[in-house]
Amino acid sequence: MKLWGGRFTKETDDLVFNFNESLSFDRKLYKQDITGSIAHAKMLGKQGIISDDEAKQIVKGLEGILNDLNSGALEFDNSEDIHSFVEATLTERIGDAGKKLHTGRSRNDQVALDMKMYTKEEMLELKTLIKTLLASILKVMEENTETIMPGFTHLQKAQPITLAHHFGAYFEMFKRDYSRLNCALNRIDQCPLGSGALAGTTYPLDREFVAKELGFKEPTLNSMDSVSDRDYLIEFLSDLSIIMMHLSRFCEEICIWNSNEYRFVNIDDSYSTGSSIMPQKKNPDIAELIRGKTGRVYGALMSLLTTMKSLTLAYNKDMQEDKELAFDAIDTVKGCVVLFTGMIDTMTFNKDNMENSTKMGFTNATDAADYLVNKGVPFRDAHGIVGELVLFCEKNNKSLDDMTLDEYKAISDVFEEDIFDAISLETCVNKRLTLGAPSPESMQRVIAIYKEFLK
Ligand code: ARG
């Protein structure tokens, strides 16, 4: 049933109906729509705008519809949108009282409420998923404060770090993502219902009551803004995009670590896929797909930013375009976080390969230069001397650790027997004691802070 039609003399063209309708996707909001309507009806009764009896009938009717939609006993029809469907079904079930539900309300503040409630719930759910991911990352960190691996810049081996340190970088990123959601939740906490179509209403609504009833901190303060604000959704999509950016970086590294050349990690069989033609293949499809899905989440953000650009106040139908892409982006990110967590939980690490790779990459060259500086050589000269050592090693297919003392002395007689201890990978890592650095001692301090955060 249509909610309008009185002033029309012709039926809607079928193409127009199909172009305009939103029930095919805003049905996802049925719980929020009904919960909002129940709060509105209770308030109308409390304020004497409708009778207590009518309010009770409406609430009971709406609860029945919610149950039947949950159980599948009630199916969606060809109504224009979720709001029309619920109101029509209510009136069908309880008669005239149903026709009073929409008193003092517009679909504009109704849809604003539905989307806000939905977004808020999804933010809370995502927070829980990110906490689980953080716990998985922390577990790897705790088990690997002494697992040495190369740290990279420009994807070239740079200095020795540990696996705990590398994972710790991602802990920081996802911790910031978590706190971004907290900030967004703080800003979303105002209830738009009671704003009417754009200019409020003449009925004596109790907006504070409805806001409380629906778990909001307070009502919104400008009815025009209330029905045309989608900032919170743009903000959420931007938070989601940042989460995907972080996931995509981690996934890219896992793909590299899993490659035949690196072999730093083994992705579990249950999180890998094979090839239809090449029997030997075990592909990191999940990491690749998460990396790939980043595009559609960015797309949703760009799309909504563009839809909202230049929109005049207050409600415009353009805003119906906020839903499909946002729903898809939100479901995509939740799926990616869950899958990524599972992949990390089941992944194993080839610690020997990591250590050998660190050794063969001259990652201790900076420490060799620091050794010379400590013996009084100016840093720029030390840099040049170690450059010569590296050249010698490359020519002779050696690492700095494999050189003999005579070979060292041939390049600079400042070197003594203690050079070997000074450039051992363990020393290189253990001496990096600044807060935030990879030494096991520094990492333990940080891990204690993270544990406290996750409590
Ligand atoms: N389906 C619409 C949306 O998603 C609901 C609000 C419709 N309001 C209106 N005046 N046509 O935005």
Short mmCIF file of N, CA, C and O in Angstrom, two decimals, residues 93-136:
data_model
loop_
_atom_site.label_atom_id
_atom_site.label_comp_id
_atom_site.label_asym_id
_atom_site.label_seq_id
_atom_site.Cartn_x
_atom_site.Cartn_y
_atom_site.Cartn_z
N ARG A 93 -3.24 -5.28 10.17
CA ARG A 93 -3.38 -6.17 11.32
C ARG A 93 -4.24 -5.59 12.44
O ARG A 93 -4.98 -6.33 13.08
N ILE A 94 -4.09 -4.29 12.72
CA ILE A 94 -4.81 -3.76 13.91
C ILE A 94 -5.89 -2.74 13.55
O ILE A 94 -6.57 -2.20 14.43
N GLY A 95 -6.05 -2.42 12.27
CA GLY A 95 -7.11 -1.49 11.87
C GLY A 95 -6.73 -0.04 12.09
O GLY A 95 -5.55 0.32 12.02
N ASP A 96 -7.75 0.81 12.40
CA ASP A 96 -7.60 2.27 12.38
C ASP A 96 -6.47 2.81 13.26
O ASP A 96 -5.85 3.82 12.90
N ALA A 97 -6.21 2.17 14.41
CA ALA A 97 -5.14 2.68 15.29
C ALA A 97 -3.83 2.76 14.53
O ALA A 97 -3.03 3.68 14.74
N GLY A 98 -3.60 1.82 13.61
CA GLY A 98 -2.37 1.78 12.82
C GLY A 98 -2.16 3.05 12.02
O GLY A 98 -1.02 3.49 11.80
N LYS A 99 -3.28 3.65 11.59
CA LYS A 99 -3.18 4.86 10.76
C LYS A 99 -2.70 6.07 11.56
O LYS A 99 -2.42 7.11 10.99
N LYS A 100 -2.65 5.91 12.92
CA LYS A 100 -2.21 7.05 13.74
C LYS A 100 -0.72 7.03 14.05
O LYS A 100 -0.18 7.99 14.61
N LEU A 101 -0.06 5.92 13.69
CA LEU A 101 1.37 5.80 14.04
C LEU A 101 2.21 6.95 13.49
O LEU A 101 3.14 7.42 14.14
N HIS A 102 1.88 7.40 12.29
CA HIS A 102 2.75 8.38 11.62
C HIS A 102 2.47 9.83 12.08
O HIS A 102 3.05 10.77 11.53
N THR A 103 1.62 9.99 13.11
CA THR A 103 1.33 11.34 13.61
C THR A 103 2.60 12.02 14.10
O THR A 103 3.37 11.42 14.87
N GLY A 104 2.85 13.23 13.62
CA GLY A 104 4.03 13.98 14.08
C GLY A 104 5.33 13.42 13.57
O GLY A 104 6.38 13.64 14.18
N ARG A 105 5.28 12.71 12.47
CA ARG A 105 6.51 12.10 11.96
C ARG A 105 6.53 12.14 10.44
O ARG A 105 5.47 12.21 9.82
N SER A 106 7.70 12.09 9.86
CA SER A 106 7.85 12.05 8.41
C SER A 106 8.78 10.89 8.10
O SER A 106 9.54 10.45 8.97
N ARG A 107 8.73 10.39 6.87
CA ARG A 107 9.70 9.36 6.52
C ARG A 107 11.12 9.94 6.53
O ARG A 107 12.09 9.21 6.62
N ASN A 108 11.20 11.28 6.45
CA ASN A 108 12.54 11.89 6.43
C ASN A 108 13.25 11.75 7.77
O ASN A 108 14.43 11.38 7.82
N ASP A 109 12.53 12.03 8.88
CA ASP A 109 13.22 11.83 10.17
C ASP A 109 13.24 10.34 10.52
O ASP A 109 14.13 9.88 11.24
N GLN A 110 12.28 9.59 9.96
CA GLN A 110 12.25 8.15 10.23
C GLN A 110 13.47 7.45 9.61
O GLN A 110 14.15 6.67 10.27
N VAL A 111 13.75 7.76 8.35
CA VAL A 111 14.88 7.10 7.70
C VAL A 111 16.20 7.61 8.29
O VAL A 111 17.18 6.85 8.41
N ALA A 112 16.21 8.88 8.69
CA ALA A 112 17.42 9.42 9.33
C ALA A 112 17.70 8.62 10.61
O ALA A 112 18.84 8.24 10.89
N LEU A 113 16.63 8.34 11.36
CA LEU A 113 16.78 7.55 12.59
C LEU A 113 17.24 6.12 12.27
O LEU A 113 18.19 5.61 12.89
N ASP A 114 16.56 5.48 11.32
CA ASP A 114 16.89 4.08 11.00
C ASP A 114 18.37 3.93 10.64
O ASP A 114 19.06 3.04 11.13
N MET A 115 18.83 4.81 9.77
CA MET A 115 20.22 4.71 9.31
C MET A 115 21.20 4.97 10.44
O MET A 115 22.23 4.33 10.55
N LYS A 116 20.84 5.92 11.30
CA LYS A 116 21.72 6.23 12.42
C LYS A 116 21.79 5.07 13.41
O LYS A 116 22.87 4.70 13.88
N MET A 117 20.63 4.48 13.69
CA MET A 117 20.63 3.34 14.62
C MET A 117 21.43 2.18 14.05
O MET A 117 22.22 1.53 14.75
N TYR A 118 21.21 1.92 12.75
CA TYR A 118 21.93 0.83 12.09
C TYR A 118 23.44 1.08 12.15
O TYR A 118 24.22 0.20 12.54
N THR A 119 23.84 2.29 11.79
CA THR A 119 25.28 2.63 11.78
C THR A 119 25.89 2.47 13.16
O THR A 119 26.97 1.90 13.33
N LYS A 120 25.15 2.93 14.16
CA LYS A 120 25.64 2.83 15.54
C LYS A 120 25.86 1.37 15.94
O LYS A 120 26.90 1.02 16.50
N GLU A 121 24.87 0.54 15.63
CA GLU A 121 25.00 -0.89 15.98
C GLU A 121 26.19 -1.53 15.26
O GLU A 121 26.93 -2.33 15.84
N GLU A 122 26.35 -1.17 14.00
CA GLU A 122 27.45 -1.76 13.23
C GLU A 122 28.81 -1.29 13.77
O GLU A 122 29.77 -2.05 13.79
N MET A 123 28.85 -0.04 14.20
CA MET A 123 30.11 0.47 14.78
C MET A 123 30.47 -0.33 16.03
O MET A 123 31.63 -0.70 16.23
N LEU A 124 29.46 -0.60 16.86
CA LEU A 124 29.71 -1.36 18.09
C LEU A 124 30.17 -2.77 17.76
O LEU A 124 31.10 -3.30 18.38
N GLU A 125 29.53 -3.38 16.77
CA GLU A 125 29.90 -4.75 16.41
C GLU A 125 31.33 -4.78 15.87
O GLU A 125 32.13 -5.67 16.21
N LEU A 126 31.65 -3.80 15.04
CA LEU A 126 32.99 -3.76 14.46
C LEU A 126 34.06 -3.56 15.55
O LEU A 126 35.15 -4.13 15.48
N LYS A 127 33.72 -2.78 16.56
CA LYS A 127 34.66 -2.59 17.67
C LYS A 127 35.01 -3.93 18.29
O LYS A 127 36.17 -4.20 18.59
N THR A 128 34.01 -4.77 18.51
CA THR A 128 34.25 -6.09 19.09
C THR A 128 35.16 -6.92 18.18
O THR A 128 36.09 -7.59 18.65
N LEU A 129 34.90 -6.87 16.87
CA LEU A 129 35.70 -7.67 15.94
C LEU A 129 37.15 -7.18 15.93
O LEU A 129 38.09 -7.99 15.86
N ILE A 130 37.33 -5.87 16.01
CA ILE A 130 38.70 -5.34 16.00
C ILE A 130 39.43 -5.72 17.28
O ILE A 130 40.62 -6.03 17.27
N LYS A 131 38.69 -5.74 18.39
CA LYS A 131 39.34 -6.16 19.65
C LYS A 131 39.82 -7.61 19.54
O LYS A 131 40.90 -7.95 20.01
N THR A 132 39.03 -8.46 18.91
CA THR A 132 39.45 -9.86 18.73
C THR A 132 40.70 -9.93 17.87
O THR A 132 41.62 -10.70 18.15
N LEU A 133 40.72 -9.12 16.81
CA LEU A 133 41.90 -9.09 15.95
C LEU A 133 43.12 -8.62 16.74
O LEU A 133 44.21 -9.21 16.64
N LEU A 134 42.95 -7.59 17.56
CA LEU A 134 44.06 -7.08 18.37
C LEU A 134 44.58 -8.17 19.31
O LEU A 134 45.80 -8.31 19.50
N ALA A 135 43.67 -8.95 19.88
CA ALA A 135 44.09 -10.02 20.79
C ALA A 135 44.92 -11.06 20.04
O ALA A 135 45.93 -11.57 20.56
N SER A 136 44.55 -11.36 18.80
CA SER A 136 45.31 -12.33 18.00
C SER A 136 46.70 -11.78 17.67
O SER A 136 47.69 -12.52 17.70
#
